[in-house]
mmCIF file of C-alpha atoms and ligand atoms in Angstrom:
data_model
loop_
_atom_site.group_PDB
_atom_site.id
_atom_site.type_symbol
_atom_site.label_atom_id
_atom_site.label_comp_id
_atom_site.label_asym_id
_atom_site.label_seq_id
_atom_site.Cartn_x
_atom_site.Cartn_y
_atom_site.Cartn_z
ATOM 1 C CA MET A 1 46.171 -29.921 4.219
ATOM 2 C CA HIS A 2 44.661 -26.718 2.469
ATOM 3 C CA ASP A 3 41.485 -25.661 3.597
ATOM 4 C CA PRO A 4 39.081 -25.073 1.096
ATOM 5 C CA ILE A 5 38.426 -21.568 -0.327
ATOM 6 C CA ASP A 6 35.644 -20.908 2.684
ATOM 7 C CA ILE A 7 35.263 -23.386 5.529
ATOM 8 C CA PHE A 8 32.724 -21.190 7.162
ATOM 9 C CA ASP A 9 30.388 -21.585 3.937
ATOM 10 C CA PRO A 10 27.472 -23.462 5.628
ATOM 11 C CA ALA A 11 26.405 -24.950 2.303
ATOM 12 C CA LEU A 12 29.890 -27.270 2.999
ATOM 13 C CA TYR A 13 27.963 -28.456 6.287
ATOM 14 C CA ALA A 14 24.738 -29.556 4.705
ATOM 15 C CA ALA A 15 24.962 -33.042 4.974
ATOM 16 C CA VAL A 16 26.206 -32.798 8.856
ATOM 17 C CA ARG A 17 22.804 -30.891 9.121
ATOM 18 C CA ARG A 18 20.867 -34.189 8.035
ATOM 19 C CA PRO A 19 19.147 -36.453 10.714
ATOM 20 C CA VAL A 20 21.703 -38.624 12.134
ATOM 21 C CA ASP A 21 20.691 -41.898 10.007
ATOM 22 C CA GLU A 22 21.686 -39.967 6.838
ATOM 23 C CA ALA A 23 24.199 -37.605 8.137
ATOM 24 C CA GLU A 24 27.763 -37.353 7.341
ATOM 25 C CA THR A 25 30.603 -36.608 9.760
ATOM 26 C CA LEU A 26 31.977 -33.201 10.270
ATOM 27 C CA PRO A 27 34.769 -32.561 7.655
ATOM 28 C CA PRO A 28 38.371 -33.761 8.690
ATOM 29 C CA TRP A 29 39.402 -30.191 8.391
ATOM 30 C CA CYS A 30 37.075 -29.423 11.500
ATOM 31 C CA TYR A 31 39.882 -31.203 13.450
ATOM 32 C CA THR A 32 43.177 -29.906 11.780
ATOM 33 C CA SER A 33 42.434 -26.288 10.284
ATOM 34 C CA GLU A 34 44.097 -23.552 12.448
ATOM 35 C CA ALA A 35 41.216 -21.052 11.005
ATOM 36 C CA PHE A 36 38.527 -23.481 12.464
ATOM 37 C CA TRP A 37 40.339 -23.799 15.449
ATOM 38 C CA ARG A 38 40.726 -19.908 16.039
ATOM 39 C CA ARG A 39 36.963 -19.402 14.997
ATOM 40 C CA GLU A 40 36.103 -22.332 17.966
ATOM 41 C CA VAL A 41 38.318 -20.042 20.446
ATOM 42 C CA GLU A 42 36.292 -16.991 19.329
ATOM 43 C CA THR A 43 32.817 -18.482 19.288
ATOM 44 C CA ILE A 44 32.811 -21.571 22.042
ATOM 45 C CA PHE A 45 35.948 -21.024 24.598
ATOM 46 C CA THR A 46 35.834 -17.599 25.228
ATOM 47 C CA ARG A 47 32.051 -17.493 24.936
ATOM 48 C CA GLY A 48 30.662 -20.515 26.706
ATOM 49 C CA TRP A 49 31.113 -21.368 30.414
ATOM 50 C CA TYR A 50 34.257 -23.226 30.238
ATOM 51 C CA THR A 51 35.013 -25.724 33.373
ATOM 52 C CA VAL A 52 38.133 -24.974 35.400
ATOM 53 C CA GLY A 53 37.734 -27.988 37.712
ATOM 54 C CA ARG A 54 36.399 -28.635 41.152
ATOM 55 C CA ALA A 55 36.091 -25.985 44.037
ATOM 56 C CA GLU A 56 37.687 -28.585 46.416
ATOM 57 C CA ARG A 57 40.664 -27.544 44.886
ATOM 58 C CA ILE A 58 40.730 -24.318 46.781
ATOM 59 C CA PRO A 59 38.933 -25.005 49.926
ATOM 60 C CA ASN A 60 40.418 -22.121 52.338
ATOM 61 C CA PRO A 61 40.490 -18.598 51.831
ATOM 62 C CA GLY A 62 43.645 -17.766 50.160
ATOM 63 C CA ASP A 63 44.070 -20.980 48.065
ATOM 64 C CA TYR A 64 44.829 -19.792 44.429
ATOM 65 C CA PHE A 65 45.737 -21.755 41.242
ATOM 66 C CA ALA A 66 46.934 -20.117 37.905
ATOM 67 C CA PHE A 67 45.034 -21.548 35.201
ATOM 68 C CA GLU A 68 45.042 -21.157 31.207
ATOM 69 C CA VAL A 69 41.831 -21.028 29.225
ATOM 70 C CA VAL A 70 42.876 -21.588 25.729
ATOM 71 C CA GLY A 71 46.116 -19.546 26.116
ATOM 72 C CA ILE A 72 44.502 -16.997 28.266
ATOM 73 C CA PRO A 73 46.313 -16.915 31.879
ATOM 74 C CA LEU A 74 43.625 -16.366 34.885
ATOM 75 C CA ILE A 75 44.367 -16.577 38.623
ATOM 76 C CA ILE A 76 41.428 -18.843 40.231
ATOM 77 C CA VAL A 77 41.208 -17.574 43.954
ATOM 78 C CA HIS A 78 39.401 -18.317 47.121
ATOM 79 C CA GLY A 79 39.371 -14.743 48.176
ATOM 80 C CA LEU A 80 40.036 -13.818 51.877
ATOM 81 C CA ASP A 81 36.419 -12.619 51.842
ATOM 82 C CA GLY A 82 35.257 -16.174 51.194
ATOM 83 C CA ARG A 83 34.133 -15.678 47.333
ATOM 84 C CA LEU A 84 35.579 -17.444 44.453
ATOM 85 C CA ARG A 85 36.803 -15.474 41.492
ATOM 86 C CA ALA A 86 38.749 -15.721 38.374
ATOM 87 C CA LEU A 87 41.359 -12.908 37.776
ATOM 88 C CA SER A 88 43.210 -12.046 34.656
ATOM 89 C CA ASN A 89 46.810 -13.381 35.531
ATOM 90 C CA SER A 90 48.166 -10.294 33.701
ATOM 91 C CA CYS A 91 49.716 -7.008 35.903
ATOM 92 C CA ARG A 92 47.964 -3.655 35.171
ATOM 93 C CA HIS A 93 51.589 -2.053 35.033
ATOM 94 C CA ARG A 94 53.126 -3.536 31.946
ATOM 95 C CA GLY A 95 51.457 -6.538 31.897
ATOM 96 C CA ALA A 96 53.913 -9.197 33.310
ATOM 97 C CA LYS A 97 51.995 -12.758 33.886
ATOM 98 C CA ILE A 98 51.769 -12.444 38.126
ATOM 99 C CA VAL A 99 51.602 -15.773 39.034
ATOM 100 C CA GLU A 100 52.658 -19.451 38.333
ATOM 101 C CA GLY A 101 51.691 -22.746 40.107
ATOM 102 C CA ASP A 102 49.253 -22.899 43.010
ATOM 103 C CA GLY A 103 49.478 -22.319 46.838
ATOM 104 C CA ASN A 104 47.781 -20.148 49.475
ATOM 105 C CA THR A 105 48.494 -16.392 49.548
ATOM 106 C CA ARG A 106 47.294 -13.005 51.193
ATOM 107 C CA SER A 107 48.280 -11.176 48.075
ATOM 108 C CA PHE A 108 50.086 -11.482 44.701
ATOM 109 C CA ARG A 109 53.076 -9.875 43.829
ATOM 110 C CA CYS A 110 53.838 -9.011 40.308
ATOM 111 C CA PRO A 111 57.540 -10.430 39.585
ATOM 112 C CA TYR A 112 58.552 -7.445 37.305
ATOM 113 C CA HIS A 113 58.077 -4.289 39.416
ATOM 114 C CA SER A 114 56.303 -5.583 42.665
ATOM 115 C CA TRP A 115 52.828 -3.966 42.117
ATOM 116 C CA LEU A 116 50.688 -5.517 44.658
ATOM 117 C CA TYR A 117 47.405 -7.069 44.349
ATOM 118 C CA ASP A 118 44.757 -8.531 46.972
ATOM 119 C CA THR A 119 42.802 -11.669 46.526
ATOM 120 C CA ALA A 120 39.971 -9.698 45.296
ATOM 121 C CA GLY A 121 42.181 -8.073 42.537
ATOM 122 C CA CYS A 122 42.524 -4.569 43.807
ATOM 123 C CA LEU A 123 45.758 -2.906 43.646
ATOM 124 C CA ARG A 124 47.020 -2.396 47.146
ATOM 125 C CA GLY A 125 50.797 -1.376 46.546
ATOM 126 C CA ALA A 126 52.648 0.219 43.670
ATOM 127 C CA GLY A 127 55.937 1.772 44.864
ATOM 128 C CA GLY A 128 57.363 4.167 42.545
ATOM 129 C CA MET A 129 54.216 5.476 41.455
ATOM 130 C CA GLU A 130 54.077 8.355 44.103
ATOM 131 C CA HIS A 131 55.071 11.208 41.544
ATOM 132 C CA SER A 132 52.818 9.764 38.598
ATOM 133 C CA LYS A 133 50.197 12.189 38.130
ATOM 134 C CA ASN A 134 46.223 11.351 38.057
ATOM 135 C CA PHE A 135 46.825 7.885 39.201
ATOM 136 C CA SER A 136 44.507 5.983 41.242
ATOM 137 C CA PRO A 137 44.996 2.670 42.117
ATOM 138 C CA ASP A 138 41.196 2.092 41.908
ATOM 139 C CA GLY A 139 41.367 1.825 38.202
ATOM 140 C CA TYR A 140 44.178 -0.615 38.066
ATOM 141 C CA GLY A 141 42.905 -3.937 39.587
ATOM 142 C CA LEU A 142 43.115 -6.996 38.156
ATOM 143 C CA LEU A 143 40.350 -7.702 35.320
ATOM 144 C CA ASP A 144 37.509 -9.848 37.074
ATOM 145 C CA ILE A 145 36.391 -12.734 34.962
ATOM 146 C CA ARG A 146 32.704 -13.975 35.479
ATOM 147 C CA LEU A 147 33.045 -17.205 37.465
ATOM 148 C CA GLU A 148 29.679 -19.328 38.517
ATOM 149 C CA SER A 149 29.506 -22.960 40.425
ATOM 150 C CA TRP A 150 27.320 -25.749 39.619
ATOM 151 C CA GLY A 151 27.622 -29.107 41.437
ATOM 152 C CA GLY A 152 31.117 -28.438 43.007
ATOM 153 C CA PHE A 153 32.756 -27.315 39.603
ATOM 154 C CA MET A 154 33.926 -24.023 38.847
ATOM 155 C CA PHE A 155 33.099 -22.560 35.233
ATOM 156 C CA VAL A 156 34.549 -19.299 33.898
ATOM 157 C CA ASN A 157 32.944 -16.726 31.075
ATOM 158 C CA LEU A 158 35.132 -14.576 29.113
ATOM 159 C CA ASP A 159 31.981 -13.041 27.513
ATOM 160 C CA ARG A 160 30.608 -10.426 29.987
ATOM 161 C CA ASN A 161 27.328 -10.237 28.168
ATOM 162 C CA ALA A 162 26.598 -14.255 28.032
ATOM 163 C CA MET A 163 23.963 -16.080 29.842
ATOM 164 C CA ASP A 164 24.163 -17.081 33.072
ATOM 165 C CA LEU A 165 25.459 -20.557 34.118
ATOM 166 C CA ARG A 166 22.284 -21.729 35.336
ATOM 167 C CA THR A 167 20.573 -20.829 32.017
ATOM 168 C CA TRP A 168 23.474 -22.498 29.980
ATOM 169 C CA LEU A 169 22.864 -26.002 31.646
ATOM 170 C CA GLY A 170 18.895 -25.759 30.928
ATOM 171 C CA ASP A 171 17.239 -28.806 32.668
ATOM 172 C CA LEU A 172 20.228 -30.695 33.891
ATOM 173 C CA ASP A 173 19.334 -30.511 37.521
ATOM 174 C CA THR A 174 16.146 -32.442 36.924
ATOM 175 C CA ARG A 175 18.304 -35.091 35.985
ATOM 176 C CA VAL A 176 21.341 -34.838 38.158
ATOM 177 C CA SER A 177 20.492 -33.262 41.729
ATOM 178 C CA SER A 178 19.959 -36.287 43.097
ATOM 179 C CA TYR A 179 23.840 -37.069 42.942
ATOM 180 C CA GLY A 180 24.582 -34.281 45.426
ATOM 181 C CA MET A 181 27.449 -33.668 42.988
ATOM 182 C CA ASP A 182 28.788 -30.534 45.110
ATOM 183 C CA LYS A 183 29.441 -32.586 48.012
ATOM 184 C CA LEU A 184 31.325 -35.644 46.314
ATOM 185 C CA LYS A 185 35.412 -35.919 46.959
ATOM 186 C CA GLY A 186 37.998 -37.240 44.646
ATOM 187 C CA LYS A 187 41.584 -38.285 45.748
ATOM 188 C CA ARG A 188 43.030 -38.920 42.592
ATOM 189 C CA SER A 189 43.260 -37.335 39.249
ATOM 190 C CA THR A 190 44.893 -38.600 35.983
ATOM 191 C CA VAL A 191 46.165 -35.567 33.792
ATOM 192 C CA VAL A 192 47.612 -36.562 30.208
ATOM 193 C CA THR A 193 48.130 -34.441 27.259
ATOM 194 C CA LEU A 194 47.092 -35.838 23.765
ATOM 195 C CA ASN A 195 48.098 -35.131 20.289
ATOM 196 C CA CYS A 196 44.333 -34.776 19.218
ATOM 197 C CA ASN A 197 41.759 -31.947 18.532
ATOM 198 C CA TRP A 198 39.342 -31.550 22.029
ATOM 199 C CA LYS A 199 36.077 -32.738 19.810
ATOM 200 C CA VAL A 200 38.088 -36.172 19.079
ATOM 201 C CA TYR A 201 38.106 -37.080 22.565
ATOM 202 C CA MET A 202 34.529 -35.531 23.288
ATOM 203 C CA GLU A 203 32.866 -37.637 20.747
ATOM 204 C CA ASN A 204 34.808 -40.580 21.821
ATOM 205 C CA ALA A 205 33.340 -40.223 25.328
ATOM 206 C CA MET A 206 29.904 -39.694 24.223
ATOM 207 C CA GLU A 207 29.425 -42.897 21.968
ATOM 208 C CA GLU A 208 29.334 -46.915 22.447
ATOM 209 C CA TYR A 209 29.786 -47.718 19.033
ATOM 210 C CA HIS A 210 33.831 -48.035 19.569
ATOM 211 C CA LEU A 211 33.382 -50.474 23.201
ATOM 212 C CA PRO A 212 33.117 -53.505 21.277
ATOM 213 C CA THR A 213 36.577 -52.724 19.274
ATOM 214 C CA VAL A 214 38.356 -50.339 21.221
ATOM 215 C CA HIS A 215 37.757 -51.776 24.971
ATOM 216 C CA ARG A 216 37.166 -55.434 23.843
ATOM 217 C CA ALA A 217 39.465 -56.289 26.417
ATOM 218 C CA SER A 218 38.264 -54.064 29.581
ATOM 219 C CA ILE A 219 34.679 -52.569 29.534
ATOM 220 C CA ASN A 220 32.701 -54.399 26.372
ATOM 221 C CA LYS A 221 30.197 -56.164 27.852
ATOM 222 C CA LEU A 222 27.664 -53.268 28.915
ATOM 223 C CA GLU A 223 24.340 -54.791 29.747
ATOM 224 C CA MET A 224 21.492 -52.218 29.906
ATOM 225 C CA THR A 225 17.741 -52.422 29.724
ATOM 226 C CA HIS A 226 17.043 -49.066 28.529
ATOM 227 C CA ARG A 227 18.523 -46.039 26.965
ATOM 228 C CA GLU A 228 17.818 -42.549 25.931
ATOM 229 C CA GLU A 229 19.446 -39.426 24.698
ATOM 230 C CA GLY A 230 18.732 -35.982 25.404
ATOM 231 C CA GLY A 231 18.975 -32.884 26.964
ATOM 232 C CA ARG A 232 17.564 -29.277 27.039
ATOM 233 C CA GLY A 233 20.393 -26.874 27.586
ATOM 234 C CA GLN A 234 24.007 -26.293 26.605
ATOM 235 C CA TYR A 235 24.704 -30.265 27.031
ATOM 236 C CA CYS A 236 23.453 -33.661 25.871
ATOM 237 C CA VAL A 237 23.307 -36.895 27.556
ATOM 238 C CA ILE A 238 22.655 -40.795 27.118
ATOM 239 C CA VAL A 239 20.839 -42.347 29.959
ATOM 240 C CA GLU A 240 21.101 -46.215 30.520
ATOM 241 C CA GLU A 241 19.351 -48.174 32.841
ATOM 242 C CA HIS A 242 21.386 -51.417 34.069
ATOM 243 C CA GLU A 243 22.395 -53.474 36.885
ATOM 244 C CA GLY A 244 25.056 -52.730 38.888
ATOM 245 C CA THR A 245 27.795 -49.845 38.708
ATOM 246 C CA ARG A 246 29.652 -48.722 35.389
ATOM 247 C CA ALA A 247 32.577 -47.621 37.550
ATOM 248 C CA VAL A 248 34.483 -51.065 37.946
ATOM 249 C CA LEU A 249 35.522 -53.628 35.896
ATOM 250 C CA PRO A 250 32.791 -56.373 34.703
ATOM 251 C CA GLY A 251 32.946 -58.970 37.718
ATOM 252 C CA GLU A 252 34.222 -56.567 40.395
ATOM 253 C CA LYS A 253 32.186 -55.335 43.286
ATOM 254 C CA GLY A 254 32.007 -51.725 44.224
ATOM 255 C CA PHE A 255 30.783 -49.633 47.054
ATOM 256 C CA PRO A 256 27.361 -49.249 48.253
ATOM 257 C CA PHE A 257 25.092 -47.040 45.916
ATOM 258 C CA ILE A 258 24.388 -43.426 46.623
ATOM 259 C CA ARG A 259 22.007 -43.280 48.890
ATOM 260 C CA THR A 260 20.037 -40.100 47.818
ATOM 261 C CA LEU A 261 19.625 -41.328 43.827
ATOM 262 C CA GLU A 262 15.927 -40.911 42.744
ATOM 263 C CA GLY A 263 14.502 -41.995 39.298
ATOM 264 C CA ALA A 264 16.300 -42.805 36.228
ATOM 265 C CA ALA A 265 19.555 -41.838 38.479
ATOM 266 C CA ALA A 266 18.873 -44.796 40.600
ATOM 267 C CA ARG A 267 18.176 -47.230 37.751
ATOM 268 C CA GLY A 268 21.646 -46.751 35.857
ATOM 269 C CA THR A 269 23.931 -44.033 34.478
ATOM 270 C CA ASN A 270 23.739 -40.336 33.007
ATOM 271 C CA TYR A 271 26.606 -39.650 30.510
ATOM 272 C CA VAL A 272 26.683 -35.869 30.112
ATOM 273 C CA GLN A 273 28.675 -33.814 27.949
ATOM 274 C CA ILE A 274 28.303 -29.799 29.036
ATOM 275 C CA TYR A 275 29.596 -27.932 26.379
ATOM 276 C CA PRO A 276 32.255 -27.054 25.586
ATOM 277 C CA ASN A 277 34.688 -29.158 28.277
ATOM 278 C CA LEU A 278 33.137 -31.111 31.356
ATOM 279 C CA ASN A 279 31.894 -34.561 30.743
ATOM 280 C CA PHE A 280 30.835 -37.117 33.322
ATOM 281 C CA ALA A 281 29.500 -40.655 33.852
ATOM 282 C CA ALA A 282 27.297 -40.491 36.839
ATOM 283 C CA THR A 283 26.352 -43.832 37.820
ATOM 284 C CA LYS A 284 25.280 -45.457 41.092
ATOM 285 C CA ASP A 285 28.122 -45.220 43.263
ATOM 286 C CA CYS A 286 30.190 -42.571 42.087
ATOM 287 C CA VAL A 287 30.372 -39.928 39.455
ATOM 288 C CA ILE A 288 33.731 -40.148 36.971
ATOM 289 C CA TRP A 289 34.506 -36.981 35.412
ATOM 290 C CA LEU A 290 36.924 -35.482 32.618
ATOM 291 C CA GLU A 291 37.550 -32.101 32.071
ATOM 292 C CA ILE A 292 38.812 -31.506 27.952
ATOM 293 C CA HIS A 293 41.144 -28.774 28.138
ATOM 294 C CA PRO A 294 41.988 -27.583 24.496
ATOM 295 C CA LEU A 295 45.433 -26.458 24.024
ATOM 296 C CA ALA A 296 45.768 -26.065 20.219
ATOM 297 C CA VAL A 297 44.034 -27.410 17.153
ATOM 298 C CA ASP A 298 45.412 -30.616 17.469
ATOM 299 C CA ARG A 299 46.639 -30.721 21.348
ATOM 300 C CA THR A 300 44.690 -31.742 24.242
ATOM 301 C CA ARG A 301 44.957 -31.984 28.217
ATOM 302 C CA LEU A 302 42.725 -34.244 30.005
ATOM 303 C CA VAL A 303 42.245 -34.287 33.738
ATOM 304 C CA LEU A 304 40.222 -37.601 34.448
ATOM 305 C CA SER A 305 39.284 -38.439 38.141
ATOM 306 C CA VAL A 306 36.230 -40.359 40.029
ATOM 307 C CA MET A 307 34.334 -38.907 43.533
ATOM 308 C CA PHE A 308 32.030 -40.296 45.757
ATOM 309 C CA PRO A 309 29.875 -39.233 48.759
ATOM 310 C CA GLU A 310 31.919 -38.477 51.879
ATOM 311 C CA GLU A 311 30.247 -41.390 53.855
ATOM 312 C CA THR A 312 31.957 -43.675 50.970
ATOM 313 C CA VAL A 313 35.483 -41.826 51.489
ATOM 314 C CA ALA A 314 35.159 -42.231 55.354
ATOM 315 C CA ARG A 315 34.672 -45.917 54.999
ATOM 316 C CA PRO A 316 37.151 -47.695 56.624
ATOM 317 C CA ASP A 317 37.864 -50.088 53.455
ATOM 318 C CA PHE A 318 37.789 -46.999 50.999
ATOM 319 C CA ASP A 319 41.648 -47.330 50.249
ATOM 320 C CA GLU A 320 41.359 -50.929 49.349
ATOM 321 C CA VAL A 321 38.012 -50.912 47.367
ATOM 322 C CA VAL A 322 39.000 -47.570 45.308
ATOM 323 C CA GLU A 323 41.482 -49.460 43.887
ATOM 324 C CA ARG A 324 38.925 -51.262 41.964
ATOM 325 C CA TYR A 325 37.736 -48.038 40.542
ATOM 326 C CA TYR A 326 41.339 -46.670 39.722
ATOM 327 C CA ARG A 327 41.941 -50.160 37.940
ATOM 328 C CA ARG A 328 38.807 -50.048 35.621
ATOM 329 C CA LEU A 329 40.170 -46.051 34.678
ATOM 330 C CA ASP A 330 43.688 -47.100 34.230
ATOM 331 C CA LYS A 331 42.609 -49.794 31.746
ATOM 332 C CA SER A 332 39.974 -48.256 29.771
ATOM 333 C CA ALA A 333 41.053 -44.939 29.527
ATOM 334 C CA PRO A 334 44.471 -45.268 28.026
ATOM 335 C CA GLU A 335 42.446 -47.336 25.444
ATOM 336 C CA ASP A 336 40.718 -44.021 24.647
ATOM 337 C CA PHE A 337 43.942 -42.056 24.619
ATOM 338 C CA ALA A 338 45.444 -44.389 22.472
ATOM 339 C CA ILE A 339 42.415 -44.546 19.620
ATOM 340 C CA ALA A 340 42.368 -40.530 19.984
ATOM 341 C CA GLU A 341 45.878 -39.991 18.739
ATOM 342 C CA VAL A 342 45.354 -42.569 15.941
ATOM 343 C CA GLN A 343 42.254 -40.810 14.925
ATOM 344 C CA GLN A 344 43.886 -37.709 14.837
ATOM 345 C CA LYS A 345 46.825 -39.060 12.512
ATOM 346 C CA GLY A 346 44.393 -40.321 10.182
ATOM 347 C CA LEU A 347 42.116 -37.283 10.234
ATOM 348 C CA ALA A 348 45.489 -35.266 9.121
ATOM 349 C CA SER A 349 45.760 -36.902 5.885
ATOM 350 C CA PRO A 350 45.481 -34.816 2.840
ATOM 351 C CA LEU A 351 43.193 -37.837 1.738
ATOM 352 C CA ALA A 352 40.832 -37.927 4.519
ATOM 353 C CA ARG A 353 37.186 -36.896 4.064
ATOM 354 C CA ALA A 354 33.851 -36.697 5.964
ATOM 355 C CA GLY A 355 32.614 -39.981 6.803
ATOM 356 C CA ARG A 356 29.070 -41.489 7.400
ATOM 357 C CA LEU A 357 27.742 -41.623 11.202
ATOM 358 C CA SER A 358 26.330 -45.029 12.584
ATOM 359 C CA THR A 359 22.844 -44.705 14.316
ATOM 360 C CA GLU A 360 24.876 -45.782 17.109
ATOM 361 C CA GLU A 361 26.272 -42.337 17.358
ATOM 362 C CA PRO A 362 23.677 -39.642 18.048
ATOM 363 C CA LEU A 363 25.332 -37.647 20.403
ATOM 364 C CA VAL A 364 28.419 -37.437 17.926
ATOM 365 C CA HIS A 365 26.002 -35.931 15.484
ATOM 366 C CA HIS A 366 24.793 -33.798 18.575
ATOM 367 C CA ILE A 367 28.364 -32.329 18.939
ATOM 368 C CA ALA A 368 29.309 -31.908 15.441
ATOM 369 C CA ASN A 369 25.922 -29.564 14.965
ATOM 370 C CA TRP A 370 26.462 -27.934 18.356
ATOM 371 C CA VAL A 371 29.899 -26.889 17.186
ATOM 372 C CA LEU A 372 28.513 -25.459 13.922
ATOM 373 C CA ASP A 373 25.742 -23.685 15.496
ATOM 374 C CA ARG A 374 28.198 -21.387 17.056
ATOM 375 C CA VAL A 375 31.196 -21.578 14.686
ATOM 376 C CA LEU A 376 29.054 -20.396 11.698
ATOM 377 C CA ALA A 377 26.510 -18.096 13.548
ATOM 378 C CA PRO A 378 26.670 -15.027 11.375
ATOM 379 C CA SER A 379 27.173 -13.159 14.831
ATOM 380 C CA SER A 380 30.451 -14.716 15.481
ATOM 381 C CA LYS A 381 32.218 -11.442 16.761
ATOM 382 C CA PRO A 382 34.719 -11.851 19.188
ATOM 383 C CA ALA A 383 33.733 -11.969 23.203
ATOM 384 C CA ARG A 384 34.600 -9.269 25.202
ATOM 385 C CA ALA A 385 35.819 -9.987 28.791
ATOM 386 C CA VAL A 386 35.152 -6.352 29.629
ATOM 387 C CA ALA A 387 32.321 -4.055 29.026
HETATM 388 S S1 FES B 401 54.627 -5.565 35.125
HETATM 389 FE FE1 FES B 401 53.962 -6.097 36.933
HETATM 390 S S2 FES B 401 55.007 -4.341 38.273
HETATM 391 FE FE2 FES B 401 55.624 -3.901 36.208
HETATM 392 FE FE1 FE2 B 402 36.027 -45.207 24.934
#
């Protein structure tokens, strides 16, 4: 479809800015336009705290994996000095990408001319540079990108001037600290790439209006006694109070509840979207989490998993009972995968138009407005990874 003349004119979004009971959805081009996507890359993904997954993926010094944040190649490494780092995966000689995949190493050797870097990114070997004048390896280390951790998740930020991660998360700890998230363990992840915009999947994860239709055969009947939405920080949350866990299919029995839970966490489930790409449902016995990795305007890679306290994982019946959790995810998640691609197809039609939100979708409204606050900001200059 053709973009309107200036898709960054705030007047085009006046109806999205209204209260939810009067609001329209984001216009379809927000999910299909290359220009809108590029602006999201500049103002959201390279400026916000972007999760690159669980720290338990690299538990030992020397462990690393290559990872791309909106196409920008990074190395996430547990340094031999014990520190977790994100390094630019681009050689300081002539720019080659240095590593692929994952593993354990004492150093990174560039596949082109063998420049050698240690796990802190310092240049340790540059054979053939002996006769180059005024060359000091000190000035040619791999660029060190900001990496901070919370709840066992690693987050990177390509903007040197961004607020720190704790400030980004606002009051989130007051809601979820009793889960002991940094110690939870997962054993299985599902990775899938979908033909949809990243917001399509995120919005789906934060509304229950679709449950009676999309999940009529799986998790439709969610009884609850209380529900509210909120969040002060770069996140939004639905808190629901209910009996039992939300992580197994109706009628199935799961593990004992997490013993440390307090307050609302002990009475139900916190559905949280940390902007821009970490989503989790923290319920009474486990935390289901979802990384949403935008690859292109209409392609998104998801990593979906569930994690439990160590004492649950250590139970003799863990392998048997955890199958009930996997069964629930394997039934409900593909229903969301399918509807996300169906929605993207329709959004890409030149006949698609902005729609109206239900009052059952307050966080779809929150997401739309959070995105607009960044994409339409007058100071949307590209972020700088290095000062
Ligand atoms: S590009 Fe890496 S050593 Fe030449
Ligand atoms: Fe769903």
